Amino acid sequence: AQSVAQPEDQVNVAEGNPLTVKCTYSVSGNPYLFWYVQYPNRGLQFLLKYITGDNLVKGSYGFEAEFNKSQTSFHLKKPSALVSDSALYFCASRQLTFGSGTQLTVLP
Amino acid sequence: DAGVIQSPRHEVTEMGQEVTLRCKPISGHDYLFWYRQTMMRGLELLIYFNNNVPIDDSGMPEDRFSAKMPNASFSTLKIQPSEPRDSAVYFCASSYNQGGYNSPLHFGNGTRLTVT
């Protein structure tokens, strides 16, 4: 069975500090991994994706993620968090399997 | 590009009533997905279509739920009869897949359904 796990329901980080939102996957074949962000009362918005090639992918709003095949992980990172980054983040494999979401709160 | 358009944004209905949710995907997209989001169960895939044909409806919770895509620019999700446990936010999303599930999804802003 295909699955995506986000082990942390909530991540708090101070503004200006680096942030990491974790994601692991269990997928047969090419995982085609995505990160999406959801702001209140809105649909999910695409941030970045890994399909093949360079393991470090860069996306919107200064976010990046590193694909690690040996650890089956695809953690989302940003060097310096902003209060406006506070939102719900989802990791997904292909378009069919989503993680449970991680609420990121950036404290001023 | 207007994005994926869903209507209504909010729907409040009484148990037993029929509810119809509507979605207009982005023009040119060949896949359309219906998801349901709740606090308890997170984001669940209900059904998806490729070129207007349903591909997988295994996520549809019960026979009370049905979805159609009569043409490339319109889809409906119907619940009949509705129950309080159907209360959730329902999202429609579309994508252009080019043969693989490797393109980003474009989501609508959702329909918040409340069944009393």
PDB file of C-alpha atoms in Angstrom:
ATOM      1  CA  ALA A   1       0.000   0.000   0.000  1.00  0.00           C
ATOM      2  CA  GLN A   2       1.128   3.525  -0.738  1.00  0.00           C
ATOM      3  CA  SER A   3       1.503   5.808   2.257  1.00  0.00           C
ATOM      4  CA  VAL A   4       2.917   9.155   3.235  1.00  0.00           C
ATOM      5  CA  ALA A   5       3.635  10.048   6.851  1.00  0.00           C
ATOM      6  CA  GLN A   6       4.070  13.408   8.498  1.00  0.00           C
ATOM      7  CA  PRO A   7       5.166  12.529  12.012  1.00  0.00           C
ATOM      8  CA  GLU A   8       4.592  15.971  13.517  1.00  0.00           C
ATOM      9  CA  ASP A   9       1.111  17.449  13.822  1.00  0.00           C
ATOM     10  CA  GLN A  10       2.525  20.777  14.925  1.00  0.00           C
ATOM     11  CA  VAL A  11       5.842  22.561  14.416  1.00  0.00           C
ATOM     12  CA  ASN A  12       6.667  25.831  16.130  1.00  0.00           C
ATOM     13  CA  VAL A  13       9.653  27.936  15.158  1.00  0.00           C
ATOM     14  CA  ALA A  14      10.807  31.479  15.877  1.00  0.00           C
ATOM     15  CA  GLU A  15      10.842  33.996  13.059  1.00  0.00           C
ATOM     16  CA  GLY A  16      14.250  34.098  11.391  1.00  0.00           C
ATOM     17  CA  ASN A  17      15.161  30.571  12.438  1.00  0.00           C
ATOM     18  CA  PRO A  18      15.403  27.684   9.984  1.00  0.00           C
ATOM     19  CA  LEU A  19      12.379  25.431   9.710  1.00  0.00           C
ATOM     20  CA  THR A  20      11.941  21.774   8.816  1.00  0.00           C
ATOM     21  CA  VAL A  21       8.689  19.927   8.210  1.00  0.00           C
ATOM     22  CA  LYS A  22       9.190  16.192   7.990  1.00  0.00           C
ATOM     23  CA  CYS A  23       7.773  13.695   5.501  1.00  0.00           C
ATOM     24  CA  THR A  24       8.479  10.023   4.895  1.00  0.00           C
ATOM     25  CA  TYR A  25       6.974   7.806   2.233  1.00  0.00           C
ATOM     26  CA  SER A  26       6.322   4.178   1.483  1.00  0.00           C
ATOM     27  CA  VAL A  27       5.603   3.907  -2.216  1.00  0.00           C
ATOM     28  CA  SER A  28       6.410   1.357  -4.858  1.00  0.00           C
ATOM     29  CA  GLY A  29       7.984   2.726  -7.990  1.00  0.00           C
ATOM     30  CA  ASN A  30       8.817   6.385  -8.525  1.00  0.00           C
ATOM     31  CA  PRO A  31       7.238   8.266  -5.606  1.00  0.00           C
ATOM     32  CA  TYR A  32       6.638  11.596  -7.404  1.00  0.00           C
ATOM     33  CA  LEU A  33       6.666  13.672  -4.206  1.00  0.00           C
ATOM     34  CA  PHE A  34       4.971  17.011  -3.663  1.00  0.00           C
ATOM     35  CA  TRP A  35       4.603  19.653  -0.973  1.00  0.00           C
ATOM     36  CA  TYR A  36       1.505  21.810  -0.710  1.00  0.00           C
ATOM     37  CA  VAL A  37       0.546  24.635   1.641  1.00  0.00           C
ATOM     38  CA  GLN A  38      -2.958  25.471   2.849  1.00  0.00           C
ATOM     39  CA  TYR A  39      -3.971  28.806   4.305  1.00  0.00           C
ATOM     40  CA  PRO A  40      -7.232  29.155   6.266  1.00  0.00           C
ATOM     41  CA  ASN A  41     -10.395  28.796   4.191  1.00  0.00           C
ATOM     42  CA  ARG A  42      -8.397  28.158   1.022  1.00  0.00           C
ATOM     43  CA  GLY A  43      -7.489  25.205  -1.144  1.00  0.00           C
ATOM     44  CA  LEU A  44      -4.041  23.660  -1.173  1.00  0.00           C
ATOM     45  CA  GLN A  45      -1.348  25.458  -3.139  1.00  0.00           C
ATOM     46  CA  PHE A  46       1.606  23.749  -4.808  1.00  0.00           C
ATOM     47  CA  LEU A  47       5.052  24.533  -3.371  1.00  0.00           C
ATOM     48  CA  LEU A  48       7.480  22.119  -5.014  1.00  0.00           C
ATOM     49  CA  LYS A  49       7.923  18.633  -6.382  1.00  0.00           C
ATOM     50  CA  TYR A  50      10.497  15.910  -6.866  1.00  0.00           C
ATOM     51  CA  ILE A  51      10.115  13.761  -9.957  1.00  0.00           C
ATOM     52  CA  THR A  52      13.669  12.751 -10.832  1.00  0.00           C
ATOM     53  CA  GLY A  53      17.164  14.197 -10.991  1.00  0.00           C
ATOM     54  CA  ASP A  54      18.748  16.496  -8.406  1.00  0.00           C
ATOM     55  CA  ASN A  55      17.775  15.463  -4.903  1.00  0.00           C
ATOM     56  CA  LEU A  56      17.506  19.071  -3.738  1.00  0.00           C
ATOM     57  CA  VAL A  57      14.518  20.848  -5.210  1.00  0.00           C
ATOM     58  CA  LYS A  58      13.665  24.498  -4.801  1.00  0.00           C
ATOM     59  CA  GLY A  59      10.172  25.868  -4.828  1.00  0.00           C
ATOM     60  CA  SER A  60       7.991  28.851  -4.137  1.00  0.00           C
ATOM     61  CA  TYR A  61       8.479  31.383  -1.317  1.00  0.00           C
ATOM     62  CA  GLY A  62      12.055  30.270  -0.573  1.00  0.00           C
ATOM     63  CA  PHE A  63      11.146  26.706   0.343  1.00  0.00           C
ATOM     64  CA  GLU A  64      13.241  23.712  -0.622  1.00  0.00           C
ATOM     65  CA  ALA A  65      13.120  19.982  -0.026  1.00  0.00           C
ATOM     66  CA  GLU A  66      15.630  17.168  -0.145  1.00  0.00           C
ATOM     67  CA  PHE A  67      14.762  13.770  -1.532  1.00  0.00           C
ATOM     68  CA  ASN A  68      16.562  11.012   0.389  1.00  0.00           C
ATOM     69  CA  LYS A  69      15.971   7.615  -1.137  1.00  0.00           C
ATOM     70  CA  SER A  70      17.817   5.618   1.534  1.00  0.00           C
ATOM     71  CA  GLN A  71      15.770   7.199   4.314  1.00  0.00           C
ATOM     72  CA  THR A  72      12.602   7.408   2.178  1.00  0.00           C
ATOM     73  CA  SER A  73      12.219  11.015   3.242  1.00  0.00           C
ATOM     74  CA  PHE A  74      11.336  14.311   1.623  1.00  0.00           C
ATOM     75  CA  HIS A  75      11.622  16.982   4.304  1.00  0.00           C
ATOM     76  CA  LEU A  76      10.573  20.562   3.599  1.00  0.00           C
ATOM     77  CA  LYS A  77      12.994  23.269   4.663  1.00  0.00           C
ATOM     78  CA  LYS A  78      13.461  27.009   4.687  1.00  0.00           C
ATOM     79  CA  PRO A  79      16.587  28.794   5.926  1.00  0.00           C
ATOM     80  CA  SER A  80      14.767  31.686   7.600  1.00  0.00           C
ATOM     81  CA  ALA A  81      11.116  31.424   8.643  1.00  0.00           C
ATOM     82  CA  LEU A  82       8.609  34.235   8.291  1.00  0.00           C
ATOM     83  CA  VAL A  83       5.453  34.768  10.330  1.00  0.00           C
ATOM     84  CA  SER A  84       3.562  34.608   7.025  1.00  0.00           C
ATOM     85  CA  ASP A  85       4.788  31.015   6.553  1.00  0.00           C
ATOM     86  CA  SER A  86       2.371  29.949   9.285  1.00  0.00           C
ATOM     87  CA  ALA A  87      -0.014  27.515   7.603  1.00  0.00           C
ATOM     88  CA  LEU A  88      -0.887  23.838   7.182  1.00  0.00           C
ATOM     89  CA  TYR A  89       1.599  21.873   5.092  1.00  0.00           C
ATOM     90  CA  PHE A  90       0.916  18.627   3.252  1.00  0.00           C
ATOM     91  CA  CYS A  91       3.295  16.122   1.739  1.00  0.00           C
ATOM     92  CA  ALA A  92       1.907  13.959  -1.075  1.00  0.00           C
ATOM     93  CA  SER A  93       2.939  11.111  -3.310  1.00  0.00           C
ATOM     94  CA  ARG A  94       1.701  11.404  -6.876  1.00  0.00           C
ATOM     95  CA  GLN A  95      -1.754  12.913  -6.609  1.00  0.00           C
ATOM     96  CA  LEU A  96      -3.401  10.118  -4.759  1.00  0.00           C
ATOM     97  CA  THR A  97      -1.825   9.870  -1.305  1.00  0.00           C
ATOM     98  CA  PHE A  98      -1.500  12.748   1.128  1.00  0.00           C
ATOM     99  CA  GLY A  99       0.062  12.951   4.552  1.00  0.00           C
ATOM    100  CA  SER A 100      -1.990  14.028   7.537  1.00  0.00           C
ATOM    101  CA  GLY A 101      -0.660  17.565   7.463  1.00  0.00           C
ATOM    102  CA  THR A 102       1.624  19.589   9.739  1.00  0.00           C
ATOM    103  CA  GLN A 103       0.551  22.884  11.237  1.00  0.00           C
ATOM    104  CA  LEU A 104       3.500  25.260  11.106  1.00  0.00           C
ATOM    105  CA  THR A 105       3.438  28.236  13.441  1.00  0.00           C
ATOM    106  CA  VAL A 106       6.145  30.851  13.144  1.00  0.00           C
ATOM    107  CA  LEU A 107       6.368  32.951  16.279  1.00  0.00           C
ATOM    108  CA  PRO A 108       7.339  36.628  16.014  1.00  0.00           C
TER     109      PRO A 108
ATOM    110  CA  ASP B   1      -6.696  31.707 -15.860  1.00  0.00           C
ATOM    111  CA  ALA B   2      -9.465  31.708 -13.260  1.00  0.00           C
ATOM    112  CA  GLY B   3      -8.275  28.567 -11.555  1.00  0.00           C
ATOM    113  CA  VAL B   4     -10.497  25.746 -10.355  1.00  0.00           C
ATOM    114  CA  ILE B   5     -13.923  27.091  -9.476  1.00  0.00           C
ATOM    115  CA  GLN B   6     -16.144  25.415  -6.913  1.00  0.00           C
ATOM    116  CA  SER B   7     -19.676  26.273  -5.916  1.00  0.00           C
ATOM    117  CA  PRO B   8     -21.202  26.888  -3.532  1.00  0.00           C
ATOM    118  CA  ARG B   9     -18.540  28.003  -1.027  1.00  0.00           C
ATOM    119  CA  HIS B  10     -20.803  27.123   1.866  1.00  0.00           C
ATOM    120  CA  GLU B  11     -23.752  24.765   2.076  1.00  0.00           C
ATOM    121  CA  VAL B  12     -25.928  24.163   5.110  1.00  0.00           C
ATOM    122  CA  THR B  13     -28.591  21.523   4.809  1.00  0.00           C
ATOM    123  CA  GLU B  14     -30.712  19.248   6.930  1.00  0.00           C
ATOM    124  CA  MET B  15     -30.163  15.544   7.278  1.00  0.00           C
ATOM    125  CA  GLY B  16     -31.851  13.617   4.514  1.00  0.00           C
ATOM    126  CA  GLN B  17     -31.644  16.342   1.916  1.00  0.00           C
ATOM    127  CA  GLU B  18     -29.818  16.016  -1.387  1.00  0.00           C
ATOM    128  CA  VAL B  19     -26.644  18.053  -1.791  1.00  0.00           C
ATOM    129  CA  THR B  20     -24.884  18.816  -5.069  1.00  0.00           C
ATOM    130  CA  LEU B  21     -21.397  20.276  -5.193  1.00  0.00           C
ATOM    131  CA  ARG B  22     -20.054  21.703  -8.423  1.00  0.00           C
ATOM    132  CA  CYS B  23     -16.618  22.105  -9.951  1.00  0.00           C
ATOM    133  CA  LYS B  24     -15.196  23.744 -13.047  1.00  0.00           C
ATOM    134  CA  PRO B  25     -11.610  22.585 -13.685  1.00  0.00           C
ATOM    135  CA  ILE B  26      -8.901  24.559 -15.409  1.00  0.00           C
ATOM    136  CA  SER B  27      -9.324  24.483 -19.162  1.00  0.00           C
ATOM    137  CA  GLY B  28      -7.070  21.901 -20.814  1.00  0.00           C
ATOM    138  CA  HIS B  29      -6.566  19.795 -17.722  1.00  0.00           C
ATOM    139  CA  ASP B  30      -7.222  16.102 -18.272  1.00  0.00           C
ATOM    140  CA  TYR B  31      -7.574  14.899 -14.671  1.00  0.00           C
ATOM    141  CA  LEU B  32     -10.114  15.929 -12.083  1.00  0.00           C
ATOM    142  CA  PHE B  33     -10.087  14.882  -8.428  1.00  0.00           C
ATOM    143  CA  TRP B  34     -12.572  15.169  -5.560  1.00  0.00           C
ATOM    144  CA  TYR B  35     -11.196  15.228  -1.998  1.00  0.00           C
ATOM    145  CA  ARG B  36     -12.798  15.544   1.408  1.00  0.00           C
ATOM    146  CA  GLN B  37     -11.081  17.204   4.371  1.00  0.00           C
ATOM    147  CA  THR B  38     -12.022  16.705   8.007  1.00  0.00           C
ATOM    148  CA  MET B  39     -10.156  17.200  11.248  1.00  0.00           C
ATOM    149  CA  MET B  40     -10.464  13.528  12.115  1.00  0.00           C
ATOM    150  CA  ARG B  41      -9.539  11.943   8.793  1.00  0.00           C
ATOM    151  CA  GLY B  42      -7.443  14.612   7.102  1.00  0.00           C
ATOM    152  CA  LEU B  43      -7.519  14.846   3.309  1.00  0.00           C
ATOM    153  CA  GLU B  44      -9.172  11.867   1.612  1.00  0.00           C
ATOM    154  CA  LEU B  45      -9.336  11.154  -2.106  1.00  0.00           C
ATOM    155  CA  LEU B  46     -12.906  10.282  -3.034  1.00  0.00           C
ATOM    156  CA  ILE B  47     -12.813   9.803  -6.802  1.00  0.00           C
ATOM    157  CA  TYR B  48     -10.897  10.925  -9.842  1.00  0.00           C
ATOM    158  CA  PHE B  49     -11.542  11.218 -13.566  1.00  0.00           C
ATOM    159  CA  ASN B  50      -9.325  11.105 -16.624  1.00  0.00           C
ATOM    160  CA  ASN B  51     -10.760  12.686 -19.758  1.00  0.00           C
ATOM    161  CA  ASN B  52     -14.214  12.691 -18.118  1.00  0.00           C
ATOM    162  CA  VAL B  53     -14.091   8.947 -17.328  1.00  0.00           C
ATOM    163  CA  PRO B  54     -14.079   7.816 -13.683  1.00  0.00           C
ATOM    164  CA  ILE B  55     -10.849   5.932 -12.993  1.00  0.00           C
ATOM    165  CA  ASP B  56     -11.035   5.094  -9.301  1.00  0.00           C
ATOM    166  CA  ASP B  57     -14.007   5.613  -7.014  1.00  0.00           C
ATOM    167  CA  SER B  58     -12.782   3.379  -4.198  1.00  0.00           C
ATOM    168  CA  GLY B  59     -12.619   6.359  -1.874  1.00  0.00           C
ATOM    169  CA  MET B  60     -16.313   7.118  -2.155  1.00  0.00           C
ATOM    170  CA  PRO B  61     -17.600   6.303   1.315  1.00  0.00           C
ATOM    171  CA  GLU B  62     -21.028   4.929   0.475  1.00  0.00           C
ATOM    172  CA  ASP B  63     -23.605   4.552  -2.237  1.00  0.00           C
ATOM    173  CA  ARG B  64     -25.076   7.816  -1.015  1.00  0.00           C
ATOM    174  CA  PHE B  65     -22.185   9.527  -2.800  1.00  0.00           C
ATOM    175  CA  SER B  66     -22.021   9.825  -6.579  1.00  0.00           C
ATOM    176  CA  ALA B  67     -19.913  11.894  -8.962  1.00  0.00           C
ATOM    177  CA  LYS B  68     -20.241  12.738 -12.606  1.00  0.00           C
ATOM    178  CA  MET B  69     -18.239  14.556 -15.231  1.00  0.00           C
ATOM    179  CA  PRO B  70     -20.513  15.099 -18.237  1.00  0.00           C
ATOM    180  CA  ASN B  71     -17.908  17.160 -20.073  1.00  0.00           C
ATOM    181  CA  ALA B  72     -14.364  18.471 -19.716  1.00  0.00           C
ATOM    182  CA  SER B  73     -15.447  21.682 -18.021  1.00  0.00           C
ATOM    183  CA  PHE B  74     -17.852  20.479 -15.349  1.00  0.00           C
ATOM    184  CA  SER B  75     -18.142  17.923 -12.574  1.00  0.00           C
ATOM    185  CA  THR B  76     -20.600  17.309  -9.747  1.00  0.00           C
ATOM    186  CA  LEU B  77     -20.434  15.456  -6.459  1.00  0.00           C
ATOM    187  CA  LYS B  78     -23.837  14.503  -5.111  1.00  0.00           C
ATOM    188  CA  ILE B  79     -24.803  13.219  -1.685  1.00  0.00           C
ATOM    189  CA  GLN B  80     -28.269  11.732  -1.341  1.00  0.00           C
ATOM    190  CA  PRO B  81     -29.443  11.511   1.374  1.00  0.00           C
ATOM    191  CA  SER B  82     -27.033  13.623   3.382  1.00  0.00           C
ATOM    192  CA  GLU B  83     -26.072  12.800   6.980  1.00  0.00           C
ATOM    193  CA  PRO B  84     -24.387  14.874   9.716  1.00  0.00           C
ATOM    194  CA  ARG B  85     -21.196  12.814   9.371  1.00  0.00           C
ATOM    195  CA  ASP B  86     -20.864  14.095   5.814  1.00  0.00           C
ATOM    196  CA  SER B  87     -20.042  17.536   7.201  1.00  0.00           C
ATOM    197  CA  ALA B  88     -16.613  18.436   5.840  1.00  0.00           C
ATOM    198  CA  VAL B  89     -14.811  20.631   3.345  1.00  0.00           C
ATOM    199  CA  TYR B  90     -14.946  19.157  -0.138  1.00  0.00           C
ATOM    200  CA  PHE B  91     -12.212  20.086  -2.590  1.00  0.00           C
ATOM    201  CA  CYS B  92     -12.024  19.711  -6.315  1.00  0.00           C
ATOM    202  CA  ALA B  93      -8.620  19.724  -8.034  1.00  0.00           C
ATOM    203  CA  SER B  94      -7.435  19.375 -11.601  1.00  0.00           C
ATOM    204  CA  SER B  95      -4.149  18.683 -13.341  1.00  0.00           C
ATOM    205  CA  TYR B  96      -2.584  18.020 -16.718  1.00  0.00           C
ATOM    206  CA  ASN B  97      -0.753  14.755 -16.254  1.00  0.00           C
ATOM    207  CA  GLN B  98       0.865  14.014 -19.577  1.00  0.00           C
ATOM    208  CA  GLY B  99       0.637  10.305 -18.872  1.00  0.00           C
ATOM    209  CA  GLY B 100       1.906  10.207 -15.299  1.00  0.00           C
ATOM    210  CA  TYR B 101       0.854  11.440 -11.902  1.00  0.00           C
ATOM    211  CA  ASN B 102       3.724  13.895 -11.823  1.00  0.00           C
ATOM    212  CA  SER B 103       2.083  17.250 -12.308  1.00  0.00           C
ATOM    213  CA  PRO B 104       0.956  19.568  -9.528  1.00  0.00           C
ATOM    214  CA  LEU B 105      -2.671  19.649  -8.523  1.00  0.00           C
ATOM    215  CA  HIS B 106      -4.587  22.911  -8.766  1.00  0.00           C
ATOM    216  CA  PHE B 107      -7.185  23.094  -6.018  1.00  0.00           C
ATOM    217  CA  GLY B 108     -10.378  25.063  -5.779  1.00  0.00           C
ATOM    218  CA  ASN B 109     -11.192  26.909  -2.565  1.00  0.00           C
ATOM    219  CA  GLY B 110     -13.545  24.172  -1.453  1.00  0.00           C
ATOM    220  CA  THR B 111     -17.158  23.826  -0.393  1.00  0.00           C
ATOM    221  CA  ARG B 112     -17.790  23.762   3.333  1.00  0.00           C
ATOM    222  CA  LEU B 113     -20.745  21.431   3.895  1.00  0.00           C
ATOM    223  CA  THR B 114     -22.654  21.394   7.144  1.00  0.00           C
ATOM    224  CA  VAL B 115     -25.413  18.829   7.593  1.00  0.00           C
ATOM    225  CA  THR B 116     -27.619  19.413  10.626  1.00  0.00           C
TER     226      THR B 116
END
